[in-house]
Amino acid sequence: MKKFIEGSYAMAEAAKLCRPGVIAAYPITPQTHIVENLSQFIADGELDAKSVNVESEHSAASCVLGAQAAGARSFTCSSSQGLILMSEVLFCIAGMRLPVMLVCANRALSAPINIWNDHQDSIAVRDAGWIQLYAENNQEAVDLIIASHKIAEDPKVMLPAMVCVDGFILTHGMEVVDMPDQKDVDNFLPAYDPPYKLDVDNPMSFGLLGTPDVYQETRYAIQKTLEDVLGMIPEVGKEFGDKFGRDSLRLVEEYKTTDAETILVAMGSVCGTIKDVVDREREKGNKVGLLKIVSYRPFPKEVVKSALKSAKHVGIIDKDISLGSDGALYSEIKSLLPSDQKVSGFIAGLGGRDIKLNSVENIIKMAREEENSCKFVDLNKDILWDKFKTI
Amino acid sequence: MFSILAAKPKSSARNKTGSWRSTKMPRLLKKECINCGLCKFVCPEGCISGSEKNQYSVDSEYCKGCGLCAYICPKKDIEMIENKPEKSNSSEEAEKDKGVGK
Ligand code: SF4
Ligand code: SF4
């Protein structure tokens, strides 16, 4: 049913439709409304789940780790400092092969403290072994939450999934969202029936000591499984599409790229803005397109390579930076493309700085001119000094 | 794809961690022992057993050579000697430990 609702409400409802058994999260802006709504559903008797109040995000992650290991479908969400406080446990969850679901309401990292959106938090934990999917709008966020459970919990996969949604832009934005029916979701996503779990009748331990004799194989197994997930995303995406009529679960979306001379690459909500700019440029006769990355982990190298192969200029927009190097998407994609292809990296929208239509127009212009690896967009040079100053 | 993920109870006892022992290992002289039990109590590996005078023994498959037993013995009835290298986990044994539910 189509509803005009806040993004966080839609995501909470999507989580509820998946019938989680245990929910644990610690409040942090801009994720708070999601768990708040889930707690309300439980209090109102609409959701039969155990909500665990915890004293930190580290505990929240530990709680869902334990719950999932005990055989319960478990859900958590976080942002920014909360997500990186969880990071120790995030690696453990993936290492123990527990398909926990996490929604990351993307927010910048301190210092300086900043509650607004960029992708630095989820990028900082990209190596944890989680599936990471980025939503452009609230409909995609809802669909990805539901659809990614199916991949994560597949007995051949058993890896956690993180759906990344831009803080405030999506979480606090009101949009029309087509909410799936419970019956259809139940049909698509059967009850969680893990191939292994903690069981008093068949005791076993997870997260053991892995000596040099065995540790490397555990990493290899996750890497191989994530490579298999690359093949499963389009399959499960099609199954989801047949049932719900939307192709939200996919590796990438190619928007007017077929004949494009300049292709921009980005993730998340900024793709909506870029599509508007692409349409305007097309009206002016400029062959511009957008490659939207949905699946960042696993990273669809071959798909990205073939989508970009005939572009004369590629402009990659990162809402994150590996300080001292480049943006995450840029380094990843640059290494895939031939060295004579013009590929530029742009850092934009950090800490909630708006990426406006003309910011994107400028990026297109710059991508066509000289090649840059790490060009900051919309910098205010008035607040950059050579010496320490107070304000 | 999966690798080692979980183990049944007591599987850690199959890891013969005595292979990590330092350069020393204890030798119980079994002469002056008064059955105080301090060595057994203080051993962080729980690898000393015994309940009668001069009848204590060390399980070298787990002893780390920390020397605490020799330090605490009120009768100086334990001395630290050069470590005898133990066989580490054979690959066959490691193989047996693999896999969920084993
Ligand atoms: S040396 Fe350390 S580990 Fe070995 S028996 Fe003595 S106390 Fe235990
Ligand atoms: S500490 Fe010394 S005296 Fe006491 S039980 Fe051990 S060996 Fe015997």
Coordinates of C-alpha atoms and ligand atoms in Angstrom, one line a residue:
Chain A
M1 CA 0.0 0.0 0.0
K2 CA 1.3 3.4 -0.9
K3 CA 1.8 5.7 2.1
F4 CA 3.3 9.2 2.6
I5 CA 5.6 8.6 5.5
E6 CA 8.9 9.5 7.1
G7 CA 11.9 7.5 5.9
S8 CA 12.7 6.2 9.4
Y9 CA 9.1 5.0 9.8
A10 CA 9.2 3.2 6.5
M11 CA 12.4 1.5 7.4
A12 CA 11.1 0.5 10.8
E13 CA 8.1 -0.9 9.2
A14 CA 10.3 -2.8 6.7
A15 CA 12.2 -4.3 9.5
K16 CA 9.0 -5.2 11.2
L17 CA 7.7 -7.0 8.1
C18 CA 10.8 -9.2 8.3
R19 CA 9.6 -10.4 11.7
P20 CA 12.8 -9.9 13.8
G21 CA 13.0 -11.9 17.0
V22 CA 15.5 -9.5 18.8
I23 CA 16.2 -5.8 18.3
A24 CA 18.9 -4.0 20.1
A25 CA 20.1 -0.5 19.3
Y26 CA 21.4 2.5 21.1
P27 CA 20.0 5.9 20.2
I28 CA 22.1 8.1 17.9
T29 CA 21.1 10.8 15.5
P30 CA 19.9 10.4 12.8
Q31 CA 19.1 6.7 13.3
T32 CA 17.0 7.2 16.4
H33 CA 13.5 7.3 14.8
I34 CA 14.0 3.8 13.4
V35 CA 14.4 2.0 16.7
E36 CA 12.0 4.4 18.4
N37 CA 9.3 3.2 15.9
L38 CA 10.2 -0.4 16.3
S39 CA 10.0 -0.1 20.1
Q40 CA 6.5 1.5 19.6
F41 CA 5.5 -1.4 17.4
I42 CA 6.5 -3.8 20.2
A43 CA 4.8 -1.8 22.9
D44 CA 1.6 -1.6 20.8
G45 CA 1.6 -5.4 20.3
E46 CA 2.1 -5.1 16.6
L47 CA 5.5 -6.8 16.6
D48 CA 6.3 -9.9 18.7
A49 CA 10.0 -9.3 19.3
K50 CA 12.3 -8.7 22.2
S51 CA 13.7 -5.2 22.4
V52 CA 16.9 -5.1 24.5
N53 CA 17.9 -1.8 26.0
V54 CA 21.7 -1.5 26.0
E55 CA 24.2 0.9 27.4
S56 CA 26.2 1.4 24.2
E57 CA 26.4 0.5 20.5
H58 CA 29.2 -2.0 21.4
S59 CA 26.6 -3.8 23.6
A60 CA 23.9 -3.4 20.9
A61 CA 26.1 -5.2 18.4
S62 CA 27.1 -7.8 20.9
C63 CA 23.5 -8.4 21.8
V64 CA 22.4 -9.0 18.2
L65 CA 25.5 -11.2 17.7
G66 CA 24.4 -13.4 20.6
A67 CA 20.7 -13.4 19.6
Q68 CA 21.5 -14.3 16.0
A69 CA 23.9 -17.1 17.2
A70 CA 21.0 -18.4 19.4
G71 CA 18.9 -18.6 16.2
A72 CA 16.8 -15.4 16.3
R73 CA 16.6 -13.1 13.3
S74 CA 18.1 -9.9 14.8
F75 CA 18.1 -6.3 13.8
T76 CA 20.1 -3.2 14.8
C77 CA 20.8 0.2 13.4
S78 CA 23.3 2.9 14.1
S79 CA 25.1 5.9 12.7
S80 CA 28.5 7.6 12.8
Q81 CA 30.3 7.3 16.2
G82 CA 27.8 4.5 17.1
L83 CA 28.7 2.5 14.1
I84 CA 32.5 2.8 14.7
L85 CA 32.0 2.0 18.4
M86 CA 30.3 -1.2 17.1
S87 CA 33.2 -1.9 14.7
E88 CA 35.0 -4.5 16.8
V89 CA 31.8 -6.5 17.0
L90 CA 30.9 -6.0 13.4
F91 CA 34.1 -7.9 12.4
C92 CA 33.1 -10.7 14.9
I93 CA 29.6 -11.0 13.5
A94 CA 30.9 -11.5 10.0
G95 CA 33.7 -13.8 11.2
M96 CA 31.1 -15.9 13.1
R97 CA 29.0 -16.0 9.9
L98 CA 25.8 -14.6 11.5
P99 CA 23.4 -12.9 9.1
V100 CA 22.5 -9.9 11.4
M101 CA 20.7 -7.0 9.7
L102 CA 21.9 -3.5 10.3
V103 CA 20.6 -0.2 8.9
C104 CA 23.2 2.5 8.9
A105 CA 21.8 6.0 8.8
N106 CA 24.9 7.5 7.3
R107 CA 26.5 10.4 9.2
A108 CA 29.9 12.1 9.3
L109 CA 32.5 11.2 11.9
S110 CA 33.9 13.4 14.7
A111 CA 35.9 15.6 15.1
P112 CA 34.5 18.2 14.7
I113 CA 31.3 16.8 15.9
N114 CA 28.8 16.8 13.0
I115 CA 25.4 15.1 12.9
W116 CA 24.8 15.5 9.2
N117 CA 25.2 13.1 6.3
D118 CA 28.2 11.7 4.5
H119 CA 29.4 8.1 4.0
Q120 CA 32.5 8.1 6.2
D121 CA 31.0 5.8 8.9
S122 CA 30.0 2.9 6.7
I123 CA 33.1 3.3 4.5
A124 CA 35.2 3.1 7.7
V125 CA 33.9 -0.5 8.3
R126 CA 33.7 -1.6 4.7
D127 CA 36.4 -4.3 5.3
A128 CA 34.4 -6.1 8.1
G129 CA 33.0 -8.8 5.8
W130 CA 29.4 -7.4 5.7
I131 CA 27.3 -7.0 2.6
Q132 CA 26.9 -3.3 2.1
L133 CA 24.1 -1.8 0.0
Y134 CA 23.3 1.9 -0.5
A135 CA 19.8 3.2 -1.0
E136 CA 18.9 6.2 -3.2
N137 CA 15.5 6.8 -1.7
N138 CA 13.2 5.5 1.0
Q139 CA 11.5 3.0 -1.4
E140 CA 14.8 1.4 -2.1
A141 CA 15.7 1.4 1.6
V142 CA 12.6 -0.5 2.4
D143 CA 13.1 -2.9 -0.5
L144 CA 16.8 -3.5 0.3
I145 CA 16.1 -4.2 4.0
I146 CA 13.6 -6.9 3.0
A147 CA 15.5 -8.3 0.0
S148 CA 18.9 -8.4 1.6
H149 CA 17.7 -10.7 4.4
K150 CA 17.1 -13.3 1.8
I151 CA 20.7 -13.3 0.6
A152 CA 22.3 -12.9 4.1
E153 CA 20.4 -15.8 5.5
D154 CA 20.9 -18.2 2.6
P155 CA 22.5 -21.3 4.1
K156 CA 25.3 -20.9 1.6
V157 CA 26.0 -17.3 2.5
M158 CA 25.3 -16.7 6.3
L159 CA 26.9 -13.2 6.3
P160 CA 25.5 -10.0 7.8
A161 CA 24.0 -7.2 5.7
M162 CA 24.2 -3.4 6.2
V163 CA 21.7 -1.2 4.3
C164 CA 23.1 2.3 4.2
V165 CA 20.7 5.2 4.0
D166 CA 21.7 8.9 4.0
G167 CA 21.0 10.4 7.4
F168 CA 18.3 13.1 7.5
I169 CA 18.0 13.2 3.6
L170 CA 16.3 9.8 3.7
T171 CA 15.7 9.1 7.4
H172 CA 13.9 12.3 8.1
G173 CA 12.5 12.9 4.6
M174 CA 8.9 12.3 3.8
E175 CA 8.2 10.4 0.7
V176 CA 5.5 8.2 -0.8
V177 CA 6.6 4.6 -0.2
D178 CA 4.8 1.5 -1.4
M179 CA 4.9 -0.7 1.7
P180 CA 4.7 -4.4 0.9
D181 CA 2.0 -6.6 2.5
Q182 CA 3.0 -8.9 5.4
K183 CA 1.6 -11.9 3.5
D184 CA 3.8 -11.2 0.5
V185 CA 6.9 -10.7 2.7
D186 CA 6.2 -13.9 4.6
N187 CA 6.0 -15.6 1.3
F188 CA 9.2 -14.1 0.0
L189 CA 11.2 -14.5 3.3
P190 CA 10.6 -17.7 5.2
A191 CA 11.2 -17.9 8.9
Y192 CA 14.9 -17.9 9.9
D193 CA 16.1 -21.5 10.0
P194 CA 19.9 -21.4 10.4
P195 CA 22.1 -24.3 9.5
Y196 CA 23.9 -23.9 12.9
K197 CA 23.0 -22.1 16.2
L198 CA 23.7 -22.2 19.9
D199 CA 21.7 -25.1 21.3
V200 CA 21.9 -26.6 24.8
D201 CA 21.2 -30.1 23.4
N202 CA 24.1 -29.8 20.9
P203 CA 26.5 -27.4 22.6
M204 CA 29.2 -25.6 20.5
S205 CA 31.2 -22.4 20.7
F206 CA 31.5 -19.7 18.0
G207 CA 34.3 -17.3 17.7
L208 CA 37.1 -19.6 18.6
L209 CA 40.8 -19.2 18.6
G210 CA 42.0 -19.3 15.0
T211 CA 45.7 -20.2 15.0
P212 CA 47.9 -19.4 12.0
D213 CA 47.1 -22.9 10.8
V214 CA 43.5 -22.0 10.2
Y215 CA 42.8 -18.2 10.3
Q216 CA 43.6 -17.5 6.6
E217 CA 41.0 -20.0 5.4
T218 CA 38.3 -18.3 7.4
R219 CA 39.0 -15.1 5.5
Y220 CA 39.2 -16.9 2.2
A221 CA 35.8 -18.5 2.8
I222 CA 34.2 -15.1 3.4
Q223 CA 35.8 -13.6 0.3
K224 CA 34.6 -16.5 -1.9
T225 CA 31.1 -16.3 -0.4
L226 CA 31.0 -12.5 -1.1
E227 CA 32.0 -13.3 -4.7
D228 CA 29.0 -15.7 -4.8
V229 CA 26.8 -13.0 -3.5
L230 CA 27.6 -10.9 -6.6
G231 CA 25.8 -13.6 -8.6
M232 CA 23.0 -13.9 -6.1
I233 CA 22.1 -10.2 -6.0
P234 CA 20.6 -10.1 -9.5
E235 CA 18.8 -13.5 -9.0
V236 CA 17.2 -12.6 -5.7
G237 CA 16.6 -9.1 -7.1
K238 CA 14.6 -10.6 -9.9
E239 CA 12.6 -12.8 -7.5
F240 CA 11.9 -9.7 -5.4
G241 CA 11.0 -7.7 -8.6
D242 CA 8.6 -10.4 -9.8
K243 CA 6.8 -10.3 -6.4
F244 CA 6.9 -6.6 -5.6
G245 CA 7.3 -5.0 -9.0
R246 CA 10.5 -3.1 -8.2
D247 CA 14.1 -3.8 -9.2
S248 CA 15.7 -2.1 -6.1
L249 CA 18.0 -5.0 -5.3
R250 CA 20.7 -4.9 -8.0
L251 CA 24.4 -4.5 -8.2
V252 CA 24.3 -1.1 -10.0
E253 CA 21.8 1.1 -11.8
E254 CA 22.8 2.4 -15.2
Y255 CA 21.0 5.7 -15.9
K256 CA 21.4 6.9 -19.5
T257 CA 24.9 5.5 -19.7
T258 CA 24.6 3.5 -23.0
D259 CA 25.8 6.3 -25.3
A260 CA 27.2 8.6 -22.6
E261 CA 30.5 10.3 -23.1
T262 CA 30.7 11.5 -19.5
I263 CA 29.6 9.1 -16.8
L264 CA 29.3 10.1 -13.1
V265 CA 29.5 7.4 -10.5
A266 CA 28.0 7.8 -7.0
M267 CA 26.1 6.0 -4.2
G268 CA 23.1 6.9 -2.2
S269 CA 20.6 9.8 -2.3
V270 CA 22.9 12.2 -4.3
C271 CA 22.1 9.9 -7.3
G272 CA 18.6 11.5 -7.4
T273 CA 20.2 15.0 -7.8
I274 CA 22.6 13.7 -10.4
K275 CA 19.7 12.1 -12.4
D276 CA 18.1 15.6 -12.6
V277 CA 21.3 17.1 -13.9
V278 CA 21.8 14.3 -16.4
D279 CA 18.2 15.0 -17.7
R280 CA 19.0 18.7 -18.0
E281 CA 22.3 18.0 -19.8
R282 CA 20.6 15.6 -22.2
E283 CA 18.1 18.3 -23.1
K284 CA 21.1 20.5 -24.0
G285 CA 22.4 17.6 -26.1
N286 CA 25.2 16.6 -23.8
K287 CA 25.7 12.9 -23.5
V288 CA 25.9 12.4 -19.8
G289 CA 25.0 9.4 -17.7
L290 CA 25.1 8.1 -14.1
L291 CA 26.3 4.8 -12.8
K292 CA 24.8 4.3 -9.4
I293 CA 26.5 1.7 -7.2
V294 CA 24.0 -0.2 -5.1
S295 CA 26.2 -3.0 -3.9
Y296 CA 29.5 -1.6 -2.5
R297 CA 30.4 -4.9 -0.8
P298 CA 30.7 -7.1 -2.6
F299 CA 32.0 -4.7 -5.2
P300 CA 30.8 -5.6 -8.7
K301 CA 34.1 -5.0 -10.5
E302 CA 33.2 -6.6 -13.9
V303 CA 29.8 -4.8 -14.1
V304 CA 31.4 -1.5 -13.3
K305 CA 34.1 -2.0 -15.8
S306 CA 31.8 -2.8 -18.6
A307 CA 29.4 0.0 -17.7
L308 CA 32.2 2.5 -17.9
K309 CA 34.3 1.1 -20.8
S310 CA 33.1 3.4 -23.6
A311 CA 32.9 6.6 -21.5
K312 CA 35.4 9.3 -22.5
H313 CA 35.3 10.9 -19.0
V314 CA 34.4 9.3 -15.7
G315 CA 33.7 11.4 -12.7
I316 CA 33.5 9.6 -9.4
I317 CA 31.8 11.3 -6.5
D318 CA 32.8 10.2 -3.0
K319 CA 31.0 11.4 0.2
D320 CA 34.0 10.0 2.1
I321 CA 37.8 10.2 2.0
S322 CA 40.6 8.0 3.0
L323 CA 42.6 10.9 4.4
G324 CA 46.1 10.9 2.9
S325 CA 44.8 9.0 -0.2
D326 CA 41.6 9.3 -2.2
G327 CA 37.9 8.7 -2.0
A328 CA 36.9 5.1 -1.5
L329 CA 34.9 4.6 -4.7
Y330 CA 37.5 6.5 -6.8
S331 CA 40.4 4.2 -5.7
E332 CA 38.3 1.2 -6.3
I333 CA 37.2 2.1 -9.8
K334 CA 40.3 3.8 -11.0
S335 CA 42.2 0.6 -10.5
L336 CA 39.8 -1.2 -12.8
L337 CA 40.0 1.1 -15.7
P338 CA 42.7 1.4 -18.4
S339 CA 45.3 4.1 -17.5
D340 CA 44.5 6.1 -20.7
Q341 CA 40.9 6.6 -19.7
K342 CA 40.2 9.9 -18.1
V343 CA 39.0 9.1 -14.6
S344 CA 38.5 11.8 -11.9
G345 CA 37.7 11.6 -8.3
F346 CA 35.6 14.3 -6.4
I347 CA 35.1 14.6 -2.7
A348 CA 31.7 16.3 -2.0
G349 CA 29.0 16.6 0.5
L350 CA 31.1 15.9 3.6
G351 CA 29.4 16.5 6.9
G352 CA 26.1 17.4 5.3
R353 CA 27.3 20.0 2.8
D354 CA 24.6 20.1 0.1
I355 CA 25.6 18.7 -3.3
K356 CA 23.5 21.1 -5.4
L357 CA 22.5 20.9 -9.0
N358 CA 25.3 23.3 -9.9
S359 CA 27.8 21.3 -7.8
V360 CA 27.1 18.4 -10.1
E361 CA 27.3 20.6 -13.2
N362 CA 30.7 21.7 -12.0
I363 CA 31.8 18.2 -11.5
I364 CA 30.8 17.3 -15.0
K365 CA 32.7 20.3 -16.3
M366 CA 35.9 19.4 -14.3
A367 CA 35.7 15.7 -15.3
R368 CA 35.8 16.7 -18.9
E369 CA 38.8 19.0 -18.4
E370 CA 41.8 17.9 -16.4
E371 CA 42.1 14.6 -14.6
N372 CA 42.0 14.8 -10.8
S373 CA 42.2 12.1 -8.2
C374 CA 40.9 13.9 -5.2
K375 CA 39.3 17.2 -6.0
F376 CA 37.2 18.8 -3.2
V377 CA 34.0 20.3 -4.5
D378 CA 32.5 23.6 -3.1
L379 CA 35.4 24.4 -0.8
N380 CA 35.2 27.6 1.2
K381 CA 38.8 28.9 1.1
D382 CA 37.9 31.7 3.5
I383 CA 38.1 29.3 6.4
L384 CA 41.4 27.7 5.4
W385 CA 44.5 29.2 7.0
D386 CA 48.2 28.4 7.1
K387 CA 48.3 29.1 10.9
F388 CA 46.2 28.2 13.8
K389 CA 43.4 30.6 14.4
T390 CA 40.3 30.6 16.7
I391 CA 36.9 31.7 15.7
Chain B
M1 CA 32.0 -21.3 1.5
F2 CA 32.8 -21.9 5.1
S3 CA 35.9 -22.7 7.1
I4 CA 36.3 -23.4 10.8
L5 CA 33.5 -21.7 12.6
A6 CA 32.4 -23.5 15.7
A7 CA 33.5 -26.3 17.9
K8 CA 32.1 -28.8 20.3
P9 CA 32.9 -28.6 24.0
K10 CA 36.5 -29.6 25.0
S11 CA 37.8 -29.2 21.5
S12 CA 40.3 -26.6 22.8
A13 CA 41.9 -29.4 24.8
R14 CA 42.9 -30.9 21.5
N15 CA 45.1 -27.8 20.9
K16 CA 48.4 -28.9 22.5
T17 CA 49.3 -25.4 23.5
G18 CA 52.4 -26.6 25.3
S19 CA 54.0 -26.1 21.9
W20 CA 54.1 -22.4 22.7
R21 CA 56.1 -22.9 25.8
S22 CA 58.9 -20.4 26.7
T23 CA 62.5 -21.5 26.9
K24 CA 62.0 -23.0 30.3
M25 CA 59.9 -25.8 31.8
P26 CA 59.4 -26.9 35.4
R27 CA 60.9 -30.0 36.9
L28 CA 59.3 -31.3 40.1
L29 CA 62.0 -32.6 42.3
K30 CA 59.6 -34.6 44.5
K31 CA 61.9 -34.5 47.6
E32 CA 60.7 -31.8 49.9
C33 CA 57.1 -31.5 48.9
I34 CA 54.6 -30.8 51.7
N35 CA 51.5 -31.2 49.7
C36 CA 50.5 -27.5 50.2
G37 CA 48.9 -27.5 46.7
L38 CA 50.2 -23.9 45.9
C39 CA 51.8 -24.9 42.6
K40 CA 48.5 -26.5 41.5
F41 CA 46.6 -23.4 42.6
V42 CA 48.8 -20.8 41.0
C43 CA 49.3 -22.5 37.6
P44 CA 47.4 -20.3 35.1
E45 CA 47.1 -23.3 32.8
G46 CA 45.7 -25.7 35.3
C47 CA 48.1 -28.3 34.2
I48 CA 49.5 -29.4 37.6
S49 CA 47.8 -32.3 39.2
G50 CA 48.4 -34.2 42.4
S51 CA 47.1 -34.5 46.0
E52 CA 49.8 -36.3 47.9
K53 CA 53.3 -35.4 49.0
N54 CA 55.9 -35.8 46.2
Q55 CA 53.2 -37.0 43.8
Y56 CA 52.6 -33.8 41.9
S57 CA 53.0 -33.8 38.1
V58 CA 53.0 -31.3 35.2
D59 CA 51.2 -31.9 31.9
S60 CA 53.8 -30.7 29.5
E61 CA 51.3 -30.7 26.6
Y62 CA 49.8 -27.5 28.1
C63 CA 52.5 -26.0 30.4
K64 CA 53.7 -22.6 29.2
G65 CA 56.9 -22.4 31.2
C66 CA 55.8 -19.3 33.1
G67 CA 57.7 -20.4 36.2
L68 CA 55.0 -19.4 38.7
C69 CA 54.9 -22.9 40.2
A70 CA 58.6 -22.8 40.9
Y71 CA 58.4 -19.2 42.3
I72 CA 55.6 -20.1 44.7
C73 CA 56.8 -23.4 46.0
P74 CA 57.7 -22.8 49.7
K75 CA 60.1 -25.8 49.7
K76 CA 61.9 -24.9 46.5
D77 CA 60.9 -28.3 45.3
I78 CA 60.3 -27.1 41.7
E79 CA 63.1 -25.9 39.5
M80 CA 63.0 -24.4 36.0
I81 CA 65.1 -26.3 33.4
E82 CA 65.7 -25.9 29.7
N83 CA 62.6 -26.4 27.6
K84 CA 62.2 -29.7 25.9
P85 CA 60.4 -29.0 22.6
E86 CA 57.1 -30.8 22.4
K87 CA 55.5 -31.9 19.2
S88 CA 52.9 -29.2 18.0
N89 CA 49.5 -30.1 16.6
S90 CA 50.0 -32.5 13.7
S91 CA 48.2 -31.4 10.6
E92 CA 46.1 -34.6 10.9
E93 CA 44.9 -33.5 14.3
A94 CA 44.2 -30.0 13.1
E95 CA 42.1 -31.5 10.3
K96 CA 40.0 -33.4 12.8
D97 CA 39.2 -30.2 14.6
K98 CA 37.7 -28.6 11.5
G99 CA 34.1 -28.0 10.8
V100 CA 30.8 -27.1 12.5
G101 CA 29.4 -29.6 14.8
K102 CA 32.5 -31.7 15.0
Ligands
SF4_1 S1 55.6 -23.3 34.5 FE1 53.6 -22.2 34.6 S2 52.3 -23.2 33.2 FE2 54.0 -24.6 33.6 S3 53.3 -25.9 35.3 FE3 54.4 -24.2 36.2 S4 52.8 -22.6 36.6 FE4 51.9 -24.1 35.2
SF4_2 S1 54.1 -25.9 45.9 FE1 55.9 -27.2 46.3 S2 55.4 -28.1 48.2 FE2 53.5 -27.2 47.6 S3 52.5 -28.9 46.6 FE3 53.6 -27.9 45.0 S4 55.6 -28.9 44.9 FE4 54.6 -29.5 46.8

